[in-house]
Each structure stands twice: as structure tokens, then as C-alpha cells.
Tab-separated table of C-alpha atoms and ligand atoms in Angstrom:
chain	number	residue	atom	x	y	z
A	1	UNK	CA	-6.409	-14.780	-39.251
A	2	UNK	CA	-3.499	-16.355	-36.873
A	3	UNK	CA	-4.499	-17.424	-33.646
A	4	UNK	CA	-3.101	-15.914	-31.051
A	5	UNK	CA	-2.050	-19.056	-29.050
A	6	UNK	CA	-0.695	-20.813	-32.194
A	7	UNK	CA	1.079	-17.616	-33.331
A	8	UNK	CA	4.551	-18.565	-34.452
A	9	UNK	CA	7.689	-15.890	-34.744
A	10	UNK	CA	10.326	-15.859	-37.652
A	11	UNK	CA	13.215	-17.610	-37.425
A	12	UNK	CA	15.336	-15.020	-34.802
A	13	UNK	CA	12.327	-13.153	-33.247
A	14	UNK	CA	12.037	-15.451	-30.248
A	15	UNK	CA	11.477	-13.224	-27.335
A	16	UNK	CA	10.079	-10.055	-29.002
A	17	UNK	CA	6.323	-10.194	-29.144
A	18	UNK	CA	4.419	-8.554	-32.350
A	19	UNK	CA	3.986	-5.197	-31.980
A	20	UNK	CA	-0.221	-5.548	-32.801
A	21	UNK	CA	0.222	-7.712	-29.320
A	22	UNK	CA	2.180	-4.817	-27.315
A	23	UNK	CA	0.852	-2.507	-24.964
A	24	UNK	CA	2.501	1.041	-24.621
A	25	UNK	CA	4.536	-0.427	-21.649
A	26	UNK	CA	4.889	-3.906	-23.107
A	27	UNK	CA	8.655	-5.289	-22.612
A	28	UNK	CA	10.841	-6.077	-25.230
A	29	UNK	CA	13.890	-6.940	-23.790
A	30	UNK	CA	14.420	-9.328	-21.085
A	31	UNK	CA	13.833	-8.101	-17.514
A	32	UNK	CA	11.823	-8.999	-14.249
A	33	UNK	CA	9.057	-10.888	-14.866
A	34	UNK	CA	7.664	-10.128	-11.575
A	35	UNK	CA	5.026	-6.937	-11.504
A	36	UNK	CA	4.242	-7.109	-15.476
A	37	UNK	CA	0.606	-7.576	-16.220
A	38	UNK	CA	-1.053	-10.124	-17.712
A	39	UNK	CA	-0.881	-8.781	-20.912
A	40	UNK	CA	2.542	-7.729	-20.861
A	41	UNK	CA	3.066	-11.444	-19.620
A	42	UNK	CA	1.132	-12.416	-23.014
A	43	UNK	CA	3.435	-10.747	-24.983
A	44	UNK	CA	6.334	-12.501	-23.344
A	45	UNK	CA	4.952	-15.779	-23.828
A	46	UNK	CA	3.872	-15.183	-27.615
A	47	UNK	CA	7.294	-13.807	-28.080
A	48	UNK	CA	8.384	-17.367	-27.057
A	49	UNK	CA	6.324	-18.681	-29.167
A	50	UNK	CA	4.130	-20.053	-26.286
A	51	UNK	CA	0.136	-20.905	-25.536
A	52	UNK	CA	-1.641	-17.477	-23.790
A	53	UNK	CA	-1.616	-19.894	-20.695
A	54	UNK	CA	1.912	-19.600	-20.118
A	55	UNK	CA	0.970	-16.248	-18.442
A	56	UNK	CA	-1.492	-17.330	-16.525
A	57	UNK	CA	1.440	-19.994	-15.642
A	58	UNK	CA	3.604	-17.389	-14.347
A	59	UNK	CA	0.779	-15.359	-12.561
A	60	UNK	CA	-0.334	-18.190	-10.108
A	61	UNK	CA	3.393	-19.143	-9.902
A	62	UNK	CA	4.608	-15.427	-8.948
A	63	UNK	CA	1.291	-14.203	-7.143
A	64	UNK	CA	-0.065	-17.237	-5.280
A	65	UNK	CA	3.049	-19.857	-4.921
A	66	UNK	CA	4.938	-16.819	-4.545
A	67	UNK	CA	8.020	-18.450	-6.301
A	68	UNK	CA	11.017	-16.693	-6.051
A	69	UNK	CA	12.611	-17.885	-8.898
A	70	UNK	CA	11.913	-19.061	-12.874
A	71	UNK	CA	13.707	-22.415	-11.742
A	72	UNK	CA	10.615	-22.980	-9.112
A	73	UNK	CA	7.900	-22.772	-11.861
A	74	UNK	CA	8.207	-26.563	-13.054
A	75	UNK	CA	4.955	-26.627	-14.931
A	76	UNK	CA	6.911	-24.698	-17.262
A	77	UNK	CA	9.180	-26.974	-19.910
A	78	UNK	CA	12.661	-26.816	-18.142
A	79	UNK	CA	13.850	-26.081	-22.067
A	80	UNK	CA	11.626	-22.876	-21.973
A	81	UNK	CA	12.915	-21.708	-18.733
A	82	UNK	CA	16.091	-22.043	-20.307
A	83	UNK	CA	15.356	-19.841	-23.076
A	84	UNK	CA	14.023	-17.265	-21.062
A	85	UNK	CA	16.484	-16.991	-18.563
A	86	UNK	CA	19.280	-16.845	-21.388
A	87	UNK	CA	16.979	-14.232	-23.017
A	88	UNK	CA	17.226	-12.239	-20.001
A	89	UNK	CA	13.738	-13.067	-18.317
A	90	UNK	CA	14.484	-13.531	-14.753
A	91	UNK	CA	11.702	-13.406	-11.419
A	92	UNK	CA	12.620	-10.652	-8.747
A	93	UNK	CA	10.210	-9.889	-6.310
A	94	UNK	CA	11.415	-7.631	-3.699
A	95	UNK	CA	12.972	-9.268	-0.331
A	96	UNK	CA	12.639	-8.418	3.011
A	97	UNK	CA	16.506	-7.246	3.982
A	98	UNK	CA	15.574	-6.355	7.520
A	99	UNK	CA	12.780	-7.343	10.337
A	100	UNK	CA	12.035	-5.944	13.671
A	101	UNK	CA	9.396	-7.173	15.866
A	102	UNK	CA	7.807	-4.866	18.252
A	103	UNK	CA	6.697	-6.090	21.471
A	104	UNK	CA	2.649	-5.097	20.404
A	105	UNK	CA	3.866	-7.961	17.297
A	106	UNK	CA	4.086	-5.428	14.789
A	107	UNK	CA	6.691	-6.132	12.272
A	108	UNK	CA	8.247	-3.676	10.284
A	109	UNK	CA	10.684	-4.426	7.580
A	110	UNK	CA	13.142	-3.306	5.355
A	111	UNK	CA	12.485	-4.205	1.963
A	112	UNK	CA	15.184	-4.480	-1.002
A	113	UNK	CA	13.815	-2.964	-4.096
A	114	UNK	CA	15.162	-4.916	-7.158
A	115	UNK	CA	14.213	-2.726	-10.192
A	116	UNK	CA	16.600	-0.025	-9.385
A	117	UNK	CA	19.887	0.662	-8.300
A	118	UNK	CA	20.841	-1.973	-5.290
A	119	UNK	CA	20.998	-1.628	-1.817
A	120	UNK	CA	17.796	0.705	-2.374
A	121	UNK	CA	14.951	-0.201	0.248
A	122	UNK	CA	11.298	1.051	1.644
A	123	UNK	CA	9.716	0.336	4.343
A	124	UNK	CA	6.496	-2.539	5.160
A	125	UNK	CA	4.542	-3.025	7.828
A	126	UNK	CA	2.818	-6.189	9.453
A	127	UNK	CA	-0.226	-5.250	11.995
A	128	UNK	CA	-1.740	-8.200	13.727
A	129	UNK	CA	-5.261	-8.274	14.773
A	130	UNK	CA	-7.532	-5.329	13.845
A	131	UNK	CA	-7.412	-2.874	11.039
A	132	UNK	CA	-7.416	-0.018	13.653
A	133	UNK	CA	-10.740	1.421	11.769
A	134	UNK	CA	-8.893	1.735	8.059
A	135	UNK	CA	-11.340	-0.496	6.723
A	136	UNK	CA	-14.661	-1.653	6.436
A	137	UNK	CA	-17.876	0.455	7.254
A	138	UNK	CA	-16.628	2.282	10.411
A	139	UNK	CA	-18.443	-0.538	12.422
A	140	UNK	CA	-17.337	-1.786	15.957
A	141	UNK	CA	-16.450	-5.172	13.960
A	142	UNK	CA	-13.966	-2.825	11.708
A	143	UNK	CA	-12.082	-1.083	14.340
A	144	UNK	CA	-11.749	-4.256	16.862
A	145	UNK	CA	-8.681	-4.947	18.139
A	146	UNK	CA	-8.672	-8.204	18.764
A	147	UNK	CA	-6.314	-10.635	17.671
A	148	UNK	CA	-5.667	-13.716	16.387
A	149	UNK	CA	-2.105	-13.591	15.593
A	150	UNK	CA	-0.126	-16.115	17.751
A	151	UNK	CA	3.497	-14.275	19.056
A	152	UNK	CA	5.607	-16.996	17.886
A	153	UNK	CA	8.739	-15.605	20.246
A	154	UNK	CA	10.809	-16.726	17.257
A	155	UNK	CA	13.001	-13.540	17.640
A	156	UNK	CA	13.755	-10.982	20.394
A	157	UNK	CA	11.963	-7.750	20.138
A	158	UNK	CA	14.116	-4.806	17.779
A	159	UNK	CA	15.988	-7.677	16.463
A	160	UNK	CA	17.059	-8.465	12.811
A	161	UNK	CA	15.620	-11.721	11.484
A	162	UNK	CA	15.343	-11.260	8.105
A	163	UNK	CA	15.790	-14.785	7.141
A	164	UNK	CA	13.059	-15.903	9.599
A	165	UNK	CA	9.662	-16.967	8.447
A	166	UNK	CA	6.901	-18.025	10.348
A	167	UNK	CA	7.765	-21.544	10.764
A	168	UNK	CA	4.728	-23.360	11.452
A	169	UNK	CA	2.275	-24.710	9.037
A	170	UNK	CA	-0.673	-22.793	8.076
A	171	UNK	CA	-3.108	-25.575	8.567
A	172	UNK	CA	-2.348	-25.662	12.332
A	173	UNK	CA	-2.984	-22.131	13.780
A	174	UNK	CA	-5.796	-20.324	13.475
A	175	UNK	CA	-6.977	-17.581	10.991
A	176	UNK	CA	-4.787	-14.532	11.084
A	177	UNK	CA	-6.411	-11.195	11.080
A	178	UNK	CA	-3.461	-8.374	9.841
A	179	UNK	CA	-2.851	-5.239	8.105
A	180	UNK	CA	-0.113	-4.544	5.835
A	181	UNK	CA	0.895	-1.192	5.316
A	182	UNK	CA	2.865	-0.665	1.510
A	183	UNK	CA	4.835	1.687	0.351
A	184	UNK	CA	4.500	3.185	-3.076
A	185	UNK	CA	7.407	5.640	-3.932
A	186	UNK	CA	11.382	5.971	-1.759
A	187	UNK	CA	10.689	8.641	0.045
A	188	UNK	CA	8.071	11.552	-0.584
A	189	UNK	CA	7.817	15.210	-2.571
A	190	UNK	CA	4.792	16.401	-0.656
A	191	UNK	CA	6.635	17.401	2.315
A	192	UNK	CA	4.017	17.698	4.974
A	193	UNK	CA	5.663	18.994	8.089
A	194	UNK	CA	5.129	16.689	10.318
A	195	UNK	CA	6.134	13.586	8.143
A	196	UNK	CA	9.523	11.927	8.648
A	197	UNK	CA	9.273	10.370	4.877
A	198	UNK	CA	9.456	13.781	3.656
A	199	UNK	CA	12.741	14.325	4.576
A	200	UNK	CA	14.205	11.418	2.640
A	201	UNK	CA	12.833	13.659	-0.491
A	202	UNK	CA	11.659	11.710	-3.286
A	203	UNK	CA	14.516	8.918	-4.186
A	204	UNK	CA	12.369	7.245	-6.741
A	205	UNK	CA	8.644	6.088	-7.505
A	206	UNK	CA	8.132	2.297	-6.978
A	207	UNK	CA	7.838	-0.234	-10.119
A	208	UNK	CA	4.337	-1.812	-9.989
A	209	UNK	CA	6.283	-5.231	-9.120
A	210	UNK	CA	8.111	-3.713	-5.756
A	211	UNK	CA	4.554	-2.229	-4.652
A	212	UNK	CA	3.070	-5.761	-5.200
A	213	UNK	CA	5.992	-7.342	-4.395
A	214	UNK	CA	6.499	-5.847	-0.719
A	215	UNK	CA	3.114	-7.427	-0.107
A	216	UNK	CA	3.676	-10.784	-1.513
A	217	UNK	CA	6.709	-10.780	0.812
A	218	UNK	CA	5.137	-10.058	3.599
A	219	UNK	CA	2.046	-12.939	2.723
A	220	UNK	CA	5.238	-15.663	2.337
A	221	UNK	CA	6.898	-14.748	5.588
A	222	UNK	CA	3.266	-15.104	7.318
A	223	UNK	CA	2.385	-18.163	5.220
A	224	UNK	CA	-0.634	-16.245	4.897
A	225	UNK	CA	-3.339	-18.339	2.976
A	226	UNK	CA	-5.544	-15.851	0.819
A	227	UNK	CA	-9.205	-16.460	1.064
A	228	UNK	CA	-8.921	-17.657	4.854
A	229	UNK	CA	-6.730	-15.309	6.776
A	230	UNK	CA	-8.234	-11.906	6.853
A	231	UNK	CA	-5.867	-9.233	5.227
A	232	UNK	CA	-5.871	-5.803	5.026
A	233	UNK	CA	-3.913	-3.911	2.826
A	234	UNK	CA	-3.267	0.169	3.408
A	235	UNK	CA	-1.404	2.485	0.942
A	236	UNK	CA	0.125	4.428	3.520
A	237	UNK	CA	3.576	3.361	4.329
A	238	UNK	CA	6.271	6.063	2.179
A	239	UNK	CA	5.420	7.828	-0.369
A	240	UNK	CA	2.372	9.365	-2.120
A	241	UNK	CA	0.620	7.147	-3.922
A	242	UNK	CA	-1.373	9.446	-6.105
A	243	UNK	CA	2.342	10.621	-7.587
A	244	UNK	CA	3.212	7.127	-8.509
A	245	UNK	CA	-0.509	6.770	-10.214
A	246	UNK	CA	0.408	3.964	-12.946
A	247	UNK	CA	2.320	1.907	-11.480
A	248	UNK	CA	0.247	1.974	-7.803
A	249	UNK	CA	-2.975	0.877	-10.055
A	250	UNK	CA	-1.178	-1.987	-11.343
A	251	UNK	CA	-0.077	-3.457	-8.534
A	252	UNK	CA	-3.561	-3.232	-7.260
A	253	UNK	CA	-4.780	-4.835	-10.228
A	254	UNK	CA	-2.375	-7.390	-9.550
A	255	UNK	CA	-2.906	-7.889	-6.051
A	256	UNK	CA	-6.508	-8.470	-6.706
A	257	UNK	CA	-6.476	-9.835	-9.919
A	258	UNK	CA	-3.658	-11.942	-9.449
A	259	UNK	CA	-3.044	-12.780	-5.617
A	260	UNK	CA	-6.766	-12.672	-5.168
A	261	UNK	CA	-7.382	-10.212	-2.050
A	262	UNK	CA	-9.927	-8.362	-2.440
A	263	UNK	CA	-9.803	-4.706	-3.441
A	264	UNK	CA	-12.769	-4.374	-0.427
A	265	UNK	CA	-9.634	-4.558	2.257
A	266	UNK	CA	-7.824	-2.297	0.834
A	267	UNK	CA	-7.192	1.750	1.836
A	268	UNK	CA	-5.298	4.367	-0.711
A	269	UNK	CA	-4.503	7.393	1.657
A	270	UNK	CA	-3.621	10.421	-0.456
A	271	UNK	CA	-2.098	13.798	0.602
A	272	UNK	CA	-5.168	15.409	-1.412
A	273	UNK	CA	-3.399	14.962	-5.037
A	274	UNK	CA	-6.590	16.210	-7.112
A	275	UNK	CA	-5.719	15.011	-10.863
A	276	UNK	CA	-4.766	11.093	-8.677
A	277	UNK	CA	-8.246	11.203	-7.275
A	278	UNK	CA	-10.039	12.141	-10.202
A	279	UNK	CA	-8.304	9.194	-12.014
A	280	UNK	CA	-9.002	7.153	-9.347
A	281	UNK	CA	-13.009	7.860	-9.165
A	282	UNK	CA	-12.945	6.232	-12.277
A	283	UNK	CA	-11.501	2.399	-11.990
A	284	UNK	CA	-13.343	-0.348	-12.039
A	285	UNK	CA	-11.056	-1.954	-9.705
A	286	UNK	CA	-10.231	-0.025	-6.952
A	287	UNK	CA	-9.767	0.412	-2.826
A	288	UNK	CA	-11.344	2.683	-0.683
A	289	UNK	CA	-10.208	6.479	-0.283
A	290	UNK	CA	-8.381	8.094	2.788
A	291	UNK	CA	-7.880	11.641	2.700
A	292	UNK	CA	-5.139	12.748	4.648
A	293	UNK	CA	-6.676	15.603	6.078
A	294	UNK	CA	-5.105	16.758	9.182
A	295	UNK	CA	-6.611	20.272	9.241
A	296	UNK	CA	-9.730	21.623	8.784
A	297	UNK	CA	-8.959	24.579	7.101
A	298	UNK	CA	-6.847	26.012	4.510
A	299	UNK	CA	-4.772	27.907	6.355
A	300	UNK	CA	-4.054	25.463	9.145
A	301	UNK	CA	-3.630	23.178	6.457
A	302	UNK	CA	-1.374	25.258	3.963
A	303	UNK	CA	1.103	25.365	7.260
A	304	UNK	CA	1.650	21.795	8.028
A	305	UNK	CA	0.962	20.590	3.954
A	306	UNK	CA	2.133	22.992	1.527
A	307	UNK	CA	0.690	20.955	-0.961
A	308	UNK	CA	-2.576	22.734	0.093
A	309	UNK	CA	-1.450	26.407	-1.780
A	310	UNK	CA	-1.980	23.738	-5.388
A	311	UNK	CA	-5.234	21.974	-4.141
A	312	UNK	CA	-7.826	23.328	-1.415
A	313	UNK	CA	-9.489	21.225	0.632
A	314	UNK	CA	-12.325	22.514	-1.430
A	315	UNK	CA	-10.742	20.972	-4.358
A	316	UNK	CA	-10.136	17.489	-2.696
A	317	UNK	CA	-13.729	16.941	-1.696
A	318	UNK	CA	-15.017	18.280	-5.078
A	319	UNK	CA	-12.709	15.741	-6.439
A	320	UNK	CA	-13.466	12.898	-3.753
A	321	UNK	CA	-17.272	13.417	-4.966
A	322	UNK	CA	-16.540	12.202	-8.208
A	323	UNK	CA	-15.928	8.702	-6.709
A	324	UNK	CA	-18.678	6.100	-6.868
A	325	UNK	CA	-19.247	4.770	-3.607
A	326	UNK	CA	-20.249	1.076	-2.679
A	327	UNK	CA	-23.378	0.572	-0.821
A	328	UNK	CA	-22.091	1.501	3.165
A	329	UNK	CA	-18.363	2.416	1.823
A	330	UNK	CA	-17.106	5.379	3.675
A	331	UNK	CA	-14.198	8.079	2.564
A	332	UNK	CA	-11.898	8.657	5.823
A	333	UNK	CA	-10.185	11.715	6.764
A	334	UNK	CA	-7.063	10.819	8.259
A	335	UNK	CA	-5.910	13.429	11.244
A	336	UNK	CA	-2.607	13.539	12.693
A	337	UNK	CA	-3.011	15.132	16.331
A	338	UNK	CA	-0.076	17.763	16.419
A	339	UNK	CA	-0.060	18.798	20.016
A	340	UNK	CA	-1.016	22.642	20.342
A	341	UNK	CA	-1.245	22.690	16.414
A	342	UNK	CA	-4.511	20.764	15.243
A	343	UNK	CA	-5.818	19.034	18.020
A	344	UNK	CA	-8.315	21.770	20.337
A	345	UNK	CA	-12.249	21.442	20.715
A	346	UNK	CA	-12.138	23.898	18.063
A	347	UNK	CA	-10.921	22.017	15.545
A	348	UNK	CA	-13.033	18.870	16.325
A	349	UNK	CA	-15.811	21.515	15.604
A	350	UNK	CA	-14.824	22.510	12.279
A	351	UNK	CA	-13.897	19.339	11.259
A	352	UNK	CA	-17.330	17.981	11.941
A	353	UNK	CA	-18.826	21.010	9.415
A	354	UNK	CA	-16.077	19.979	6.803
A	355	UNK	CA	-17.718	16.510	6.552
A	356	UNK	CA	-21.000	17.220	6.654
A	357	UNK	CA	-20.329	19.733	4.741
A	358	UNK	CA	-18.536	17.692	2.298
A	359	UNK	CA	-21.543	15.738	1.433
A	360	UNK	CA	-19.358	12.357	1.657
A	361	UNK	CA	-20.171	9.997	3.603
A	362	UNK	CA	-16.871	10.143	5.667
A	363	UNK	CA	-15.327	8.573	9.201
A	364	UNK	CA	-12.435	9.924	10.505
A	365	UNK	CA	-9.103	8.119	11.458
A	366	UNK	CA	-7.157	9.673	14.514
A	367	UNK	CA	-3.809	9.002	14.900
A	368	UNK	CA	-1.662	10.654	17.317
A	369	UNK	CA	1.818	12.302	16.183
A	370	UNK	CA	4.635	10.032	16.234
A	371	UNK	CA	7.658	12.252	17.378
A	372	UNK	CA	10.628	11.941	14.865
A	373	UNK	CA	14.032	13.339	14.971
A	374	UNK	CA	14.442	16.874	13.669
A	375	UNK	CA	10.699	17.654	13.388
A	376	UNK	CA	9.416	20.399	16.069
A	377	UNK	CA	6.078	19.077	16.827
A	378	UNK	CA	4.841	17.786	19.687
A	379	UNK	CA	2.536	14.686	20.477
A	380	UNK	CA	-1.141	15.548	21.724
A	381	UNK	CA	-1.443	15.643	25.412
A	382	UNK	CA	-2.788	12.729	26.966
A	383	UNK	CA	-6.701	13.088	26.871
A	384	UNK	CA	-6.764	14.983	23.700
A	385	UNK	CA	-7.105	12.308	21.429
A	386	UNK	CA	-9.873	11.008	23.092
A	387	UNK	CA	-11.653	14.394	23.720
A	388	UNK	CA	-11.534	15.222	20.121
A	389	UNK	CA	-13.024	11.677	18.988
A	390	UNK	CA	-16.078	12.511	21.494
A	391	UNK	CA	-16.598	15.679	20.329
A	392	UNK	CA	-16.980	14.631	16.552
A	393	UNK	CA	-19.084	11.443	17.648
A	394	UNK	CA	-21.352	14.056	19.762
A	395	UNK	CA	-21.341	16.206	15.892
A	396	UNK	CA	-22.076	12.814	14.339
A	397	UNK	CA	-19.033	11.663	12.532
A	398	UNK	CA	-17.766	8.321	13.019
A	399	UNK	CA	-14.481	8.452	14.468
A	400	UNK	CA	-11.579	6.213	15.219
A	401	UNK	CA	-8.403	6.099	17.426
A	402	UNK	CA	-5.442	4.529	15.697
A	403	UNK	CA	-3.224	3.400	18.075
A	404	UNK	CA	0.484	4.014	17.506
A	405	UNK	CA	1.941	0.585	16.580
A	406	UNK	CA	5.805	-0.372	17.226
A	407	UNK	CA	6.804	2.759	19.115
A	408	UNK	CA	10.068	0.432	20.124
A	409	UNK	CA	11.047	-0.331	16.740
A	410	UNK	CA	10.823	3.505	15.305
A	411	UNK	CA	7.103	3.464	14.451
A	412	UNK	CA	6.702	6.523	12.887
A	413	UNK	CA	6.345	6.614	9.119
A	414	UNK	CA	10.087	6.583	7.380
A	415	UNK	CA	11.946	6.249	10.801
A	416	UNK	CA	12.851	2.852	10.540
A	417	UNK	CA	14.787	3.725	7.120
A	418	UNK	CA	15.930	7.020	8.264
A	419	UNK	CA	17.511	5.800	11.439
A	420	UNK	CA	19.460	2.429	10.164
A	421	UNK	CA	20.883	4.523	6.656
B	501	SAH	N1	1.348	10.375	1.097
B	501	SAH	C1	-0.020	9.662	2.034
B	501	SAH	C2	0.190	7.972	2.337
B	501	SAH	C3	1.219	7.545	3.134
B	501	SAH	S1	1.609	8.747	4.701
B	501	SAH	C4	-0.655	10.438	2.666
B	501	SAH	O1	0.026	11.076	2.955
B	501	SAH	O2	-1.910	10.373	2.852
B	501	SAH	C5	0.427	7.580	5.710
B	501	SAH	C6	-0.782	8.565	6.973
B	501	SAH	O3	0.845	9.291	7.985
B	501	SAH	C7	-0.739	10.005	6.365
B	501	SAH	O4	-2.286	10.086	6.858
B	501	SAH	C8	-0.185	11.197	7.385
B	501	SAH	O5	-0.538	12.508	7.270
B	501	SAH	C9	0.392	10.123	8.433
B	501	SAH	N2	1.795	10.195	9.176
B	501	SAH	C10	3.274	10.893	8.756
B	501	SAH	N3	3.799	11.275	9.627
B	501	SAH	C11	3.096	10.780	10.158
B	501	SAH	C12	3.549	10.588	11.721
B	501	SAH	N4	5.187	11.250	12.023
B	501	SAH	N5	3.188	10.328	13.488
B	501	SAH	C13	1.759	9.970	12.648
B	501	SAH	N6	1.367	10.193	11.777
B	501	SAH	C14	1.922	10.572	10.580
B	502	SF4	FE1	4.010	12.474	1.716
B	502	SF4	FE2	2.476	11.343	3.178
B	502	SF4	FE3	4.413	11.946	4.698
B	502	SF4	FE4	3.169	13.864	3.015
B	502	SF4	S1	2.203	12.443	5.116
B	502	SF4	S2	5.071	13.949	3.110
B	502	SF4	S3	2.248	13.011	1.443
B	502	SF4	S4	4.210	10.191	3.195
């Protein structure tokens, strides 16, 4: 038997891996290396008669050192880099094309997606400080708002500063704490009535590299030291992750296995795509699950989230019950409060009953609706969010309020892209 690392190609086959080493999605022609799995990169390197460890070197360079071109990977022999480039292989991670800084420290980015037609962007957000309750066990610590982030004043509110990475040496500042909000699609097909991203419709799915690469670009911008800085990821940006399931999960694996970010600090949010939740429940490596509940019964939910016609609340909860939860792991219900629609005490009561009926360890994240142009809802009255939270807590359901971040830079989901393009 030929040892894989010693495998040699017949003349003229360089760059083309043998079919027995290909998984279904393995690339055969030169393409973007960023976003390929370890298995796919192994196939590519074997195609160049290289030992298997070269795939590990590529992964380390792309996801830990965060290089942006093949040329920067000097552990690869120059001749190999040239040969690869000649065959069309390149490293094209997503790049931040515009950045907006809010007075509260939140930064919002438009990120250029390399794997489709030029000029396509998605939104990614950096929120310094605590995680707003998305992550963890619902303890006070996981909802902390204390910030270890130092505003560096490099650019003013709302200014474009795409080329201004955090300049301070990472070692010279205290450990950072931040949450990165990641997009999974350009636009979204789900059509929730209160959501700005819905108005874009689905433009296209992102690739695994485009999803993982948003995170890598933001880590690099803030000189994050993985393992020291405490970074949460929330897959709650544009799009429905469970309608782009495979690239989304491939991105999670790259971020966990290659970038070294712990899955225990990641949360994915779904509008309730049942087949996606069922698949997700079987994943050995997976983020926490959040469900955008937004209403305590099917009638009201159908009004604001038409997807409920396809999958009822009980279907969604039954699917979520298939998860093998880790000790102290919660399933989050996200609940966007729409003034006069779903924000009354009776809805809080009903939501508490729903949480109990689910049999799941539920915590609720409340968020006041962020207004957006052309959407005829209202934000809740001052005090209603707190009253809703109080009622849930009285009924024994842990509930947290997620403060809207970066309002001055168009904070609502999808708003940045809508207002700039
Ligand atoms: N598609 C997935 C993840 C992206 S949306 C999902 O729906 O879960 C992430 C969260 O933002 C959802 O909980 C959604 O209900 C919420 N959201 C959408 N538009 C909003 C707005 N204008 N104000 C506040 N929250 C909003
Ligand atoms: Fe899509 Fe989520 Fe917006 Fe609904 S709330 S339209 S699922 S992005």
C-alpha cells in the first residue's frame, strides 16, 4: 500500500488529488484555500506530492497566524508556493471593507465576500464587554456588562476606518472581552416581518470560508490573542444559519478546531428550521442553541414570523429536545419585543408557561425592537422590557435584557448594509 504522505502523482497530474482521497466536496481545480477543511487541504497538498503535514501548516497560517496570502506562508517552500499559485490556488479571506465605530465601543463592519461576484458584502459586529447573556449558563457573570475594552480613539463615531487595525501590541493591554456577531447568508429568505435583513431577500449563501473568515478578519483587526482574550461568537448576523447548514457547520469546525475558539462560547440562533435543528442535535462539535421565539403562541408567531406556518412552536421544541445538552447548558429563547404586539404581561405569562412546557432548560433573552425604515412596528414603551423580564423571573424563567448596541451607527440587524448600499 502506498503511504499517503509518500504518494506521488503520475506525470501531468500535479494539483489533482486521486479520487479515493476526495471527499464529496473536495476541490480539483485551483481555488480559494481559505475555507477548505483539513481533509480538503490534505487532498490538495497530496496533489502536489506533499506530505500530509503541509495541510496543517496551511491551516495554522490561515486561522492562527491569520495570513492573507500564500506568499506570507514562508514555512512552505517557495517553489511549492509558486507551483500552487500557477495552478490557481490562492488565499483570499474576507476583508473588512468599511468599519463604523459607535460611541458605546461597538464596531460594525461591512465585510467583502471573496467567493462570489465582486462587491458583495455582509455585516459583522464587534461588541466589546460582556456577552449580553447570549452565552453561558445564565449566571450573573455571563450577563456582565463590565468591559475590559479600551477605547483607543483612533477614529471618531461613524467614521470609515477600514484600514485602521487596533495598533496596540496585544501583549501590552489587558485581556479583551468581546462578542462577535457573524452572518451566515447575504440577506435572508425567512421573511420575519420585523427584520430588516428580510427586506433584502436571500441574495446568496455564504461559503464556509466567508463565515469563518468574518471572525478571523475581526480577530486580526483587534489583535486578539486566542486563549487569552475572551471572545464569544454569536451566529446572529444576517441570514438563517440552518438554511445554509453545511457551510455554517464547516465554518464552526474551522473556528473550533483550527482557530482554537471554544464551542462553549458560541451560540447559533435559528428562526426554527426543524430539519436543521434535528441535524444540529447530532453534531459532536456544536455551539449552544438559541431559538428566535418572539411570540408565546403559534397565532401571534405566525403573524410576525410566517415560517411558523411550516414549523409550529411545538415542532421546534420537539426538535430542540433531541439535543444532548451539556451540564448547565441552556437553550435560549430570543424574544424581540414589539410595542403593543407581543410585549404585554399576558404574553410574558404565556411565554413562561411555554418555557416550562418545553421541558428544556430555557433562558430568555429579551431585546427591544430596533426600528428600521419601512417597517411598521414600534419599540416597546420604556419600562415594558423590564416588566416583561420581571414577570418571567417571577415565574421561574431566567431572563436577560440584551441592550441594543451601536444605535448611532445603524444598529438594527441588516440596517448598515441597507443604509449604505
Ligand atoms: N436568522 C436567525 C439569526 C439572525 S437574526 C434568527 O432569526 O434567529 C438574529 C436575531 O435578531 C433574531 O432573534 C431576530 O429575532 C432578531 N432581530 C431581527 N430584527 C431585529 C430588530 N429590528 N430589532 C431587534 N432584533 C431583531
Ligand atoms: Fe432571517 Fe433571522 Fe431576520 Fe428572520 S430574523 S428574516 S430568520 S435574519
